[in-house]
Coordinates of C-alpha atoms in Angstrom, one line a residue:
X1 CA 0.0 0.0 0.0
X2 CA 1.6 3.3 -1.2
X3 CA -1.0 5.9 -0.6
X4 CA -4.8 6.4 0.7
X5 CA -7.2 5.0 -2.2
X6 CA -8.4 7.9 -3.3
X7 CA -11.1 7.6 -5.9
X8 CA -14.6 7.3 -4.3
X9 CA -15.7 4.4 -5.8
X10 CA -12.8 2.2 -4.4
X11 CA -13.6 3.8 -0.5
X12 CA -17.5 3.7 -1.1
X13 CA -17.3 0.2 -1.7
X14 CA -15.4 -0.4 1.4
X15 CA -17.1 1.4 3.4
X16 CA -20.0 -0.4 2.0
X17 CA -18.8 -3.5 3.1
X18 CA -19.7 -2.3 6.6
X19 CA -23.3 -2.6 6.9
X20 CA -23.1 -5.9 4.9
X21 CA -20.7 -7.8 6.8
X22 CA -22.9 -7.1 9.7
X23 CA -26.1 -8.4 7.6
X24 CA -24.2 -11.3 7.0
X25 CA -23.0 -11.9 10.1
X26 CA -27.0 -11.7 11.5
X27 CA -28.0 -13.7 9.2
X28 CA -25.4 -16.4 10.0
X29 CA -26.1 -15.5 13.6
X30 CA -29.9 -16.6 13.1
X31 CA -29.0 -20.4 11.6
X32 CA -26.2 -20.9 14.4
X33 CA -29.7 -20.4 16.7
X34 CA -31.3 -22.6 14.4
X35 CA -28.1 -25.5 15.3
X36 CA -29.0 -24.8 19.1
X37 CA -26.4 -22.4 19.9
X38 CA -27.2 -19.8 23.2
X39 CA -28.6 -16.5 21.8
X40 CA -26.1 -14.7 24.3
X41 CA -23.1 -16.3 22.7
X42 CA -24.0 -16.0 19.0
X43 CA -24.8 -12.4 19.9
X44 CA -21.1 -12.1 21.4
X45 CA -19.4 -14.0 18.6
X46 CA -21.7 -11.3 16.1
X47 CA -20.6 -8.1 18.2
X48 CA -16.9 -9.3 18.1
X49 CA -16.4 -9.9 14.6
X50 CA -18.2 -6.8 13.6
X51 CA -16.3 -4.8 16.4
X52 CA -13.1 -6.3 14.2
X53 CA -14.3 -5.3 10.9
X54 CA -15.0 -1.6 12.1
X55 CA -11.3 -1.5 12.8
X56 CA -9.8 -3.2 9.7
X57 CA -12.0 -1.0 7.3
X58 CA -12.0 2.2 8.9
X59 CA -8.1 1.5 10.2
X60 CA -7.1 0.9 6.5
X61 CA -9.0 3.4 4.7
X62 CA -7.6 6.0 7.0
X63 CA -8.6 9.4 6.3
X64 CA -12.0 10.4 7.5
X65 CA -13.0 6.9 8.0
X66 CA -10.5 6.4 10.4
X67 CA -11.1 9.7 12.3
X68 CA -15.0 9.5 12.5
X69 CA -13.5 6.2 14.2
X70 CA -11.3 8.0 16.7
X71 CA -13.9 10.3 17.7
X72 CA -16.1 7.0 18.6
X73 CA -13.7 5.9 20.8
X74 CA -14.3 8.3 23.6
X75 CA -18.3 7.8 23.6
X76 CA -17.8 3.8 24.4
X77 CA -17.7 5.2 27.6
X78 CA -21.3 6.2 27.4
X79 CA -22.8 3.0 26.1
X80 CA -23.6 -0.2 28.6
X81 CA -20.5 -2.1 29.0
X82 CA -22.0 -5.4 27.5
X83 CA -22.1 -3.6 23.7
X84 CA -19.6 -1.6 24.0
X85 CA -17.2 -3.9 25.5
X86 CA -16.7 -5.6 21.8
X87 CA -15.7 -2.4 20.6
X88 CA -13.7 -1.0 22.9
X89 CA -10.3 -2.5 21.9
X90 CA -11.1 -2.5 18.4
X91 CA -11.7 1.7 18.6
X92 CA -9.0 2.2 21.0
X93 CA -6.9 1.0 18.5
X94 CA -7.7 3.9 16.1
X95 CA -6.2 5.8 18.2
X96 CA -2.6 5.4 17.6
X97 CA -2.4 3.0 15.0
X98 CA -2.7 2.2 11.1
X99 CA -1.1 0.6 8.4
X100 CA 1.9 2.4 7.8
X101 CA 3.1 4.0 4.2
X102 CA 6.9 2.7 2.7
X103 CA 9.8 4.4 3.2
X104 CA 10.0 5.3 -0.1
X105 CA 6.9 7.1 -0.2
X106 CA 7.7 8.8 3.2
X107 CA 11.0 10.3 1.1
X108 CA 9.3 11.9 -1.7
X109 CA 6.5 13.5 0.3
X110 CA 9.8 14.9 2.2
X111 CA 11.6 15.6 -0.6
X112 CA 8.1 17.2 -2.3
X113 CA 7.7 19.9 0.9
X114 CA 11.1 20.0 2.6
X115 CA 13.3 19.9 -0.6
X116 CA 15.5 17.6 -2.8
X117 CA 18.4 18.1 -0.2
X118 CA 15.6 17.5 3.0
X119 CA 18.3 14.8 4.4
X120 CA 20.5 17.7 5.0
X121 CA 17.8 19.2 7.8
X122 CA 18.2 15.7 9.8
X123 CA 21.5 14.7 11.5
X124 CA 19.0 11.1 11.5
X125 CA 15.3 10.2 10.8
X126 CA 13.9 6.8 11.4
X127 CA 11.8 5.6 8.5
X128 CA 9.8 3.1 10.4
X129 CA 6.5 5.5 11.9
X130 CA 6.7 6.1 15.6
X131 CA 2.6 6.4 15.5
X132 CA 0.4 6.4 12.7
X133 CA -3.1 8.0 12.5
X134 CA -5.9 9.3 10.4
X135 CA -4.0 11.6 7.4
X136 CA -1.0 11.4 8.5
X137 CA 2.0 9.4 10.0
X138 CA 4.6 10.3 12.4
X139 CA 8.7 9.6 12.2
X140 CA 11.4 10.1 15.3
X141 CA 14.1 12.1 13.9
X142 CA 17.0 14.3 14.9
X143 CA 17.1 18.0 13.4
X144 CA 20.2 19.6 12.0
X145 CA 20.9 20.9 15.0
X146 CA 20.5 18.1 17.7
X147 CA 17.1 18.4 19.0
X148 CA 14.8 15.2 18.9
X149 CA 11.9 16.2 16.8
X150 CA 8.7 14.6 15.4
X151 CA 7.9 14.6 12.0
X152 CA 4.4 14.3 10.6
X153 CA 3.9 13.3 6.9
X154 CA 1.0 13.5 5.6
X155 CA -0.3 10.5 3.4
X156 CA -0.4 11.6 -0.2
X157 CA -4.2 11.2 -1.7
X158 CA -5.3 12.3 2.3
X159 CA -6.9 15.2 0.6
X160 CA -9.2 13.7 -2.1
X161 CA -9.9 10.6 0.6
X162 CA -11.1 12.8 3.7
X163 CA -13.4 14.4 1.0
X164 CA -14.5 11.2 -0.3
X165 CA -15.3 9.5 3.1
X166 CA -17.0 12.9 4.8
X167 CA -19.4 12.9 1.8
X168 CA -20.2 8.8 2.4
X169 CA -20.1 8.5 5.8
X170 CA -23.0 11.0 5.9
X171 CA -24.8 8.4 4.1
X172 CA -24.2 5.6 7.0
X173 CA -25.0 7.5 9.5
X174 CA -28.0 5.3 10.5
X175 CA -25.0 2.3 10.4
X176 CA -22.7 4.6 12.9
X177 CA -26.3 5.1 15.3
X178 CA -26.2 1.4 15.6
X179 CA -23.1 1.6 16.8
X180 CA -23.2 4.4 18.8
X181 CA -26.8 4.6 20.7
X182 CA -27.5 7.6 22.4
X183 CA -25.7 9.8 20.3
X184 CA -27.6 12.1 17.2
X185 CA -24.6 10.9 14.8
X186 CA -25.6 13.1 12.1
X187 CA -25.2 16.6 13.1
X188 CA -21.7 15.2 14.5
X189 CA -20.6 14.2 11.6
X190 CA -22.0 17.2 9.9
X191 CA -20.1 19.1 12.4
X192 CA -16.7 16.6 11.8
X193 CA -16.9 17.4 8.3
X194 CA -16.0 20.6 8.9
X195 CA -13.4 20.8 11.4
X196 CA -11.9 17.8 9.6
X197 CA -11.3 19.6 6.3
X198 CA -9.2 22.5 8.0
X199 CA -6.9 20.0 9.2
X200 CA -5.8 19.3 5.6
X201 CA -2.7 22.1 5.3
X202 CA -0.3 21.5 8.4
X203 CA 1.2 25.0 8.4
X204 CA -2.6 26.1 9.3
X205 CA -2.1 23.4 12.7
X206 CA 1.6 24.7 13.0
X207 CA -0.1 28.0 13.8
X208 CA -2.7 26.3 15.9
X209 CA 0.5 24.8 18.0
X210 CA 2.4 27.8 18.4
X211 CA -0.6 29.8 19.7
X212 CA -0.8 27.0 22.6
X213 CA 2.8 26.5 23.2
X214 CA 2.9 29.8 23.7
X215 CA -0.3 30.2 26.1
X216 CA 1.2 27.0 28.0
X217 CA 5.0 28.2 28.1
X218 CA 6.7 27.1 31.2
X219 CA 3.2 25.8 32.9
X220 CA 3.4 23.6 35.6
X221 CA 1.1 21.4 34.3
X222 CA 0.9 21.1 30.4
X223 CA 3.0 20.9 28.2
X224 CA 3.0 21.7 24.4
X225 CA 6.3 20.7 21.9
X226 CA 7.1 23.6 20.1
X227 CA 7.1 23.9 16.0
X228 CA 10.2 23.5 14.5
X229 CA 9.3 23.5 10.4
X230 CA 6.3 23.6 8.6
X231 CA 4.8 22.9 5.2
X232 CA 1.5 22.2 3.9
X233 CA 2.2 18.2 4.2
X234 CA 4.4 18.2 6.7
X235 CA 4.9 19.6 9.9
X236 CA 8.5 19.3 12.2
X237 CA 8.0 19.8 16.1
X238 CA 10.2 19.0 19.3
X239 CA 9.6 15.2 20.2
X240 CA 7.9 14.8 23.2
X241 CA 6.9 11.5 25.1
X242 CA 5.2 10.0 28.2
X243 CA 2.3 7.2 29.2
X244 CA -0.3 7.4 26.9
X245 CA -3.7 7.9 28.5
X246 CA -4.9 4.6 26.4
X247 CA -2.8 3.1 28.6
X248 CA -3.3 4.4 31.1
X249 CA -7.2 4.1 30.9
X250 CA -6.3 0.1 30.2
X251 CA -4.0 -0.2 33.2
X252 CA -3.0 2.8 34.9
X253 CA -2.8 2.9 38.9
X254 CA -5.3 5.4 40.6
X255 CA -3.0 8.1 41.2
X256 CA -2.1 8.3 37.1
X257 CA -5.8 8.5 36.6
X258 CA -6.6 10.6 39.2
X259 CA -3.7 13.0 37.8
X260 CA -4.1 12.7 34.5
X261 CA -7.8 13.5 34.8
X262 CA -7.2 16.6 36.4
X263 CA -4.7 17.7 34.0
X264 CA -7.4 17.0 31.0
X265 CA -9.9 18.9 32.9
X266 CA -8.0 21.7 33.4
X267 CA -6.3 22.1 30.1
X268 CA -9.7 21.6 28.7
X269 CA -11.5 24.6 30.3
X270 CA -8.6 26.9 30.7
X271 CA -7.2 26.5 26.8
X272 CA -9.7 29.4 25.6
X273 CA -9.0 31.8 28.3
X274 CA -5.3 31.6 27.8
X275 CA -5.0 31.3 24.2
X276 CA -7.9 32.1 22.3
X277 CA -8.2 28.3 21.5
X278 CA -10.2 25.0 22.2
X279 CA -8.3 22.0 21.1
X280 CA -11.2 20.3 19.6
X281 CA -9.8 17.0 19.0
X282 CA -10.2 15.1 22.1
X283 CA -9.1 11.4 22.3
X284 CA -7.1 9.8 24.4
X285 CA -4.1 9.3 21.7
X286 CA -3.8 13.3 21.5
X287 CA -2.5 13.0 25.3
X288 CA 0.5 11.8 27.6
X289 CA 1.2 12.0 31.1
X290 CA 4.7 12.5 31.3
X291 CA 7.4 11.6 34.5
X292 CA 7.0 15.2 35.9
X293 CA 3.5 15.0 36.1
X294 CA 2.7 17.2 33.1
X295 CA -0.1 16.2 30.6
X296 CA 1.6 16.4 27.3
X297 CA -0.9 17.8 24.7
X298 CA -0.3 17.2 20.8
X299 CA -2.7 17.2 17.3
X300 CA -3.6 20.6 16.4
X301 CA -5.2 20.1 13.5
X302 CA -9.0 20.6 15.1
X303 CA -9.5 23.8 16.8
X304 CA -12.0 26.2 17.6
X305 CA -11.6 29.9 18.2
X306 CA -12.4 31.6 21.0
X307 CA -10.7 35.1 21.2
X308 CA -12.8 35.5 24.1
X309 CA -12.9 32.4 25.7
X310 CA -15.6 30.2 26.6
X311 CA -19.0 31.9 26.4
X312 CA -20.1 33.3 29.3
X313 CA -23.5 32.2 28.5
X314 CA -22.8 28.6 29.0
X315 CA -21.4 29.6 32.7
X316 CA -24.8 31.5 33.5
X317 CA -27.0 28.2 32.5
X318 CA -23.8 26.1 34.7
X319 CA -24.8 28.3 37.5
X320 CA -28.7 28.7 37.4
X321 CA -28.7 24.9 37.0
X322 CA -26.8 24.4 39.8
X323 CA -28.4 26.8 41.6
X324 CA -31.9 25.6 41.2
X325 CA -33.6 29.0 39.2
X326 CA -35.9 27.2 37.2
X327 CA -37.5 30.1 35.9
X328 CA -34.3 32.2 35.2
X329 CA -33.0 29.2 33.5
X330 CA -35.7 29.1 31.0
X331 CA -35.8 32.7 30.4
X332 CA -32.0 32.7 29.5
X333 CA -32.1 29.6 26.9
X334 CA -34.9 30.9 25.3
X335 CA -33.2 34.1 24.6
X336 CA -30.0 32.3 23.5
X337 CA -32.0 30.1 21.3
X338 CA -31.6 27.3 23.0
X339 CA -35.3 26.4 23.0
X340 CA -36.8 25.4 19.9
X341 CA -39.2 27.9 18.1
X342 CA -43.2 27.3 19.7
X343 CA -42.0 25.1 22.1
X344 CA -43.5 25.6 25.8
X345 CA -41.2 24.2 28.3
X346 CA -41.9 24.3 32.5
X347 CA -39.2 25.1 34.7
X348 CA -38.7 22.5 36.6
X349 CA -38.5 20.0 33.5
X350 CA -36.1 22.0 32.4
X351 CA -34.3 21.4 35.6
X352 CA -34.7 18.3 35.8
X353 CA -33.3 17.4 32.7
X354 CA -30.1 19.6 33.2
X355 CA -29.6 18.8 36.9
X356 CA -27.4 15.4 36.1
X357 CA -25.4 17.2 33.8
X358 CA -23.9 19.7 36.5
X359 CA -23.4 17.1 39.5
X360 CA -20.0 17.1 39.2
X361 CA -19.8 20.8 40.4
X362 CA -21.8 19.9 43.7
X363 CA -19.0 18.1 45.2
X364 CA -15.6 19.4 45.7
X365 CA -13.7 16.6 43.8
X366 CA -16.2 14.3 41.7
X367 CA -15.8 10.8 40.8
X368 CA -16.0 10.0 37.1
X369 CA -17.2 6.4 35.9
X370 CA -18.5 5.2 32.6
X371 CA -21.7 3.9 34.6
X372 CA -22.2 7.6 35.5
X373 CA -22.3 8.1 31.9
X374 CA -23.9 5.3 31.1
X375 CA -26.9 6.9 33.3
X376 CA -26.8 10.1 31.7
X377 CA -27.0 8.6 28.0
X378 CA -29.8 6.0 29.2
X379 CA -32.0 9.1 30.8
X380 CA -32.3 11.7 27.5
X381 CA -32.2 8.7 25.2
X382 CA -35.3 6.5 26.4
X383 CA -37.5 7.7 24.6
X384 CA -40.7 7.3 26.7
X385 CA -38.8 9.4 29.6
X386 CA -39.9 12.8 30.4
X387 CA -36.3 13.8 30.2
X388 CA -36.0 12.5 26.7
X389 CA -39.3 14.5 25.5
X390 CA -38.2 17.6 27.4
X391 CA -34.5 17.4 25.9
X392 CA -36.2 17.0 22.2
X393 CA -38.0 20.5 23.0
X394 CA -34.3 21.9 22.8
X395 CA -32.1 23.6 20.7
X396 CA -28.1 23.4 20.1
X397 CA -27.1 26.9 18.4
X398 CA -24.9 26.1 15.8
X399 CA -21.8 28.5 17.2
X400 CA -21.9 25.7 20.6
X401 CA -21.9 22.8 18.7
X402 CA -18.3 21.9 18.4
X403 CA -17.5 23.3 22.3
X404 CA -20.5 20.5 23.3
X405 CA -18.7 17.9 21.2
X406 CA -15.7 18.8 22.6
X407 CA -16.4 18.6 26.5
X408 CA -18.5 15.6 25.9
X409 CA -15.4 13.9 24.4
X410 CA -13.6 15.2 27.4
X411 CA -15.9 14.3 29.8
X412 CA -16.1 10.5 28.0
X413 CA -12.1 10.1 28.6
X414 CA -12.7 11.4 32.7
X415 CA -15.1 8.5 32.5
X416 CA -13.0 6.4 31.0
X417 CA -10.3 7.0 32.9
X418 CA -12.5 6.4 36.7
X419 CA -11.1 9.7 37.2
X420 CA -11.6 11.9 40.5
X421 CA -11.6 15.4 39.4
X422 CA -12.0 18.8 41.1
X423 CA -14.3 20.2 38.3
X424 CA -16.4 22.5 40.1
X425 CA -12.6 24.5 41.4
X426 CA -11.9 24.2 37.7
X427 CA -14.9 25.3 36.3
X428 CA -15.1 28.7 38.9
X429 CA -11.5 29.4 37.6
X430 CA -11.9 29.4 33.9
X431 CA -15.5 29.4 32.9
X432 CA -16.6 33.0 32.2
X433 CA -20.2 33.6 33.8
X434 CA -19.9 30.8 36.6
X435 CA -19.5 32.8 39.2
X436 CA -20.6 36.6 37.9

């Protein structure tokens, strides 16, 4: 495999294959029930291999297949462990791995942005990947001048294939609900699509990554790797290293989750206040807690801008939530549009359908566990529940989309990681209205 397949005929039809390999895998499922086989297990052995196939497909088409895939990851959290258990792994995988391009390839992309003589700008470069991911892949190297950088390539035919896989996975959606219960897929991969597309010309996230290394200079608690070169395909920074939080979501001690949950948090909600920026890519392969305790933040492709941080709007419904104001709560989100047009809404549903969502500021350190989400995504997605009728009455403004997306990804990897968190210290700190 030299490059992406590009032409959208060749990713359609793999992408395709998706919903008919899990056809096919009911179907056999029913005439293994037939032969006298447990429902339970047949449903397991069904789960599984379709959990496998979303990874091989989606892992080898790369592009936006691959990243609609990463985003998944940190929702499993949401779903009830005995569906999402088959997925997991396969997802998690998505995070930090794909099938890497040849060396030969790697050099001319190189040689393409960085120059016939691009060898010169390396005292040494390893040209087996150190990660691979969604467009692009990464190489250890050493620049000209002895630092230890990273070097991200970016697959040749990424362009045309994120295009190609945006447009088509639109048309799966309904697939991607199936996996994914609870969560309107559409709008988010509406919303992907977008984001996604920007990420396309690196020296657009080279700027992205000096604006936070920058904001985060000398912190005590994050760090950023600074930009070292930059082209439209490929993108040099210093190198950078520590546990993964896969891993440590997979087998970390209590302590590392603890820490590295507070250190998510925090960079999370204080990004836009400090740099004008929300790093809108959150899963748990853009993150590292290194030796010194410093969460080590990379992936700047997805951003959003907020020259004025966080809106203070979202801290006023925080706090009249919190607070109880039923009436002033309504009053606000129907002046910010959050309630649909000719909808009539009481107070106290109202309430009660946002109450869960701010528990974790009632405490002063919260516990966060998937079955925590799990009870959140149960209550607004039953259907028959009050909660579910009163949460269809409202409205997402299009200009919060991507900051809900973003702290709900967040939120997913707290839960993921069975993380204690001081979020209600956090949130007074760095969210604008909170506390006015």
């Amino acid at each position: 495999m030299t490059e992406i397949p590009r032409k959208a005929v060749q990713r359609t039809a793999k992408l395709a294959s998706l919903p008919l390999g899990v056809a096919g895998r009911v179907v056999g499922g029913w005439g293994k029930r037939l032969t006298g086989r447990a429902a339970d297990e047949v449903n397991a052995e069904v789960t599984a291999k379709t959990a496998e196939q979303v990874f091989a497909v989606l892992g080898q088409l790369k592009g936006g297949a691959m990243k609609f895939g990463q985003a998944l990851s940190v929702f499993e959290a949401a779903v009830p462990d005995e569906l999402a258990a088959p997925y997991r792994e396969a997802l998690t995988k998505l995070q930090t791995a794909a099938p890497p391009m040849p060396a030969r390839t790697t050099h001319r992309v190189l040689a393409e942005q960085l120059g016939a003589s691009w060898t010169k700008r390396f005292k040494e470069f390893d040209d087996s990947p150190a990660a691979s991911a969604s467009i692009g892949q990464v190489h250890s190297a050493v620049w000209h001048d002895g630092r230890d950088v990273a070097v991200k390539v970016q697959y040749p035919g990424a362009d045309e294939a994120l295009r190609a896989d945006l447009k088509q996975l639109l048309r799966f959606s309904r697939l991607l609900q199936a996996i994914m219960p609870g969560t309107d897929v559409r709008p988010l991969l509406e919303e992907l699509r977008d984001r996604y597309l920007e990420e396309l010309d690196y020296r657009d996230e080279a700027a992205n990554q000096r604006a936070f290394a920058k904001a985060f200079e000398n912190d005590e608690h994050v760090l950023v790797p600074r930009v070292v070169a930059s082209s439209p395909k490929v993108m040099v920074t210093e190198w950078t290293s520590g546990v993964g939080l896969s891993h440590i979501i997979r087998e970390g001690s209590v302590p590392d989750r603890d820490l590295a949950g507070q250190r998510l948090a925090e960079f999370h909600f204080s990004a836009p206040s400090r740099s004008g920026l929300l790093h809108a890519d959150p899963h748990p392969g853009n993150f590292m807690l290194g030796d010194d305790g410093r969460l080590r933040v990379i992936d700047f492709g997805a951003v959003a801008r907020l020259p004025d941080g966080l809106p203070k709007t979202l801290g006023l419904m925080t706090r009249l939530a919190l607070d109880g104001r039923s009436a002033d709560l309504v009053e606000l989100l129907r002046t910010e549009n959050f309630i649909r047009e000719g909808m009539s809404l009481h107070g106290e549903d109202v309430l009660g359908y946002l109450a869960p969502f701010v528990e974790p500021l009632r405490t002063e350190s919260f516990h966060f566990t998937r079955r925590w989400l799990q009870s959140q995504a149960e209550r607004v997605g039953d259907l028959r529940s009050p909660d579910s009728q009163t949460g269809r009455s409202l409205n997402l403004p299009p200009q919060y989309l991507l900051i809900h997306r973003v702290t709900l990804g967040a939120t997913g990897i707290l839960c993921q990681l069975d993380a204690h968190v001081t979020a209600r210290e956090i949130v007074a700190r760095w969210q604008p209205g909170f506390d006015d």
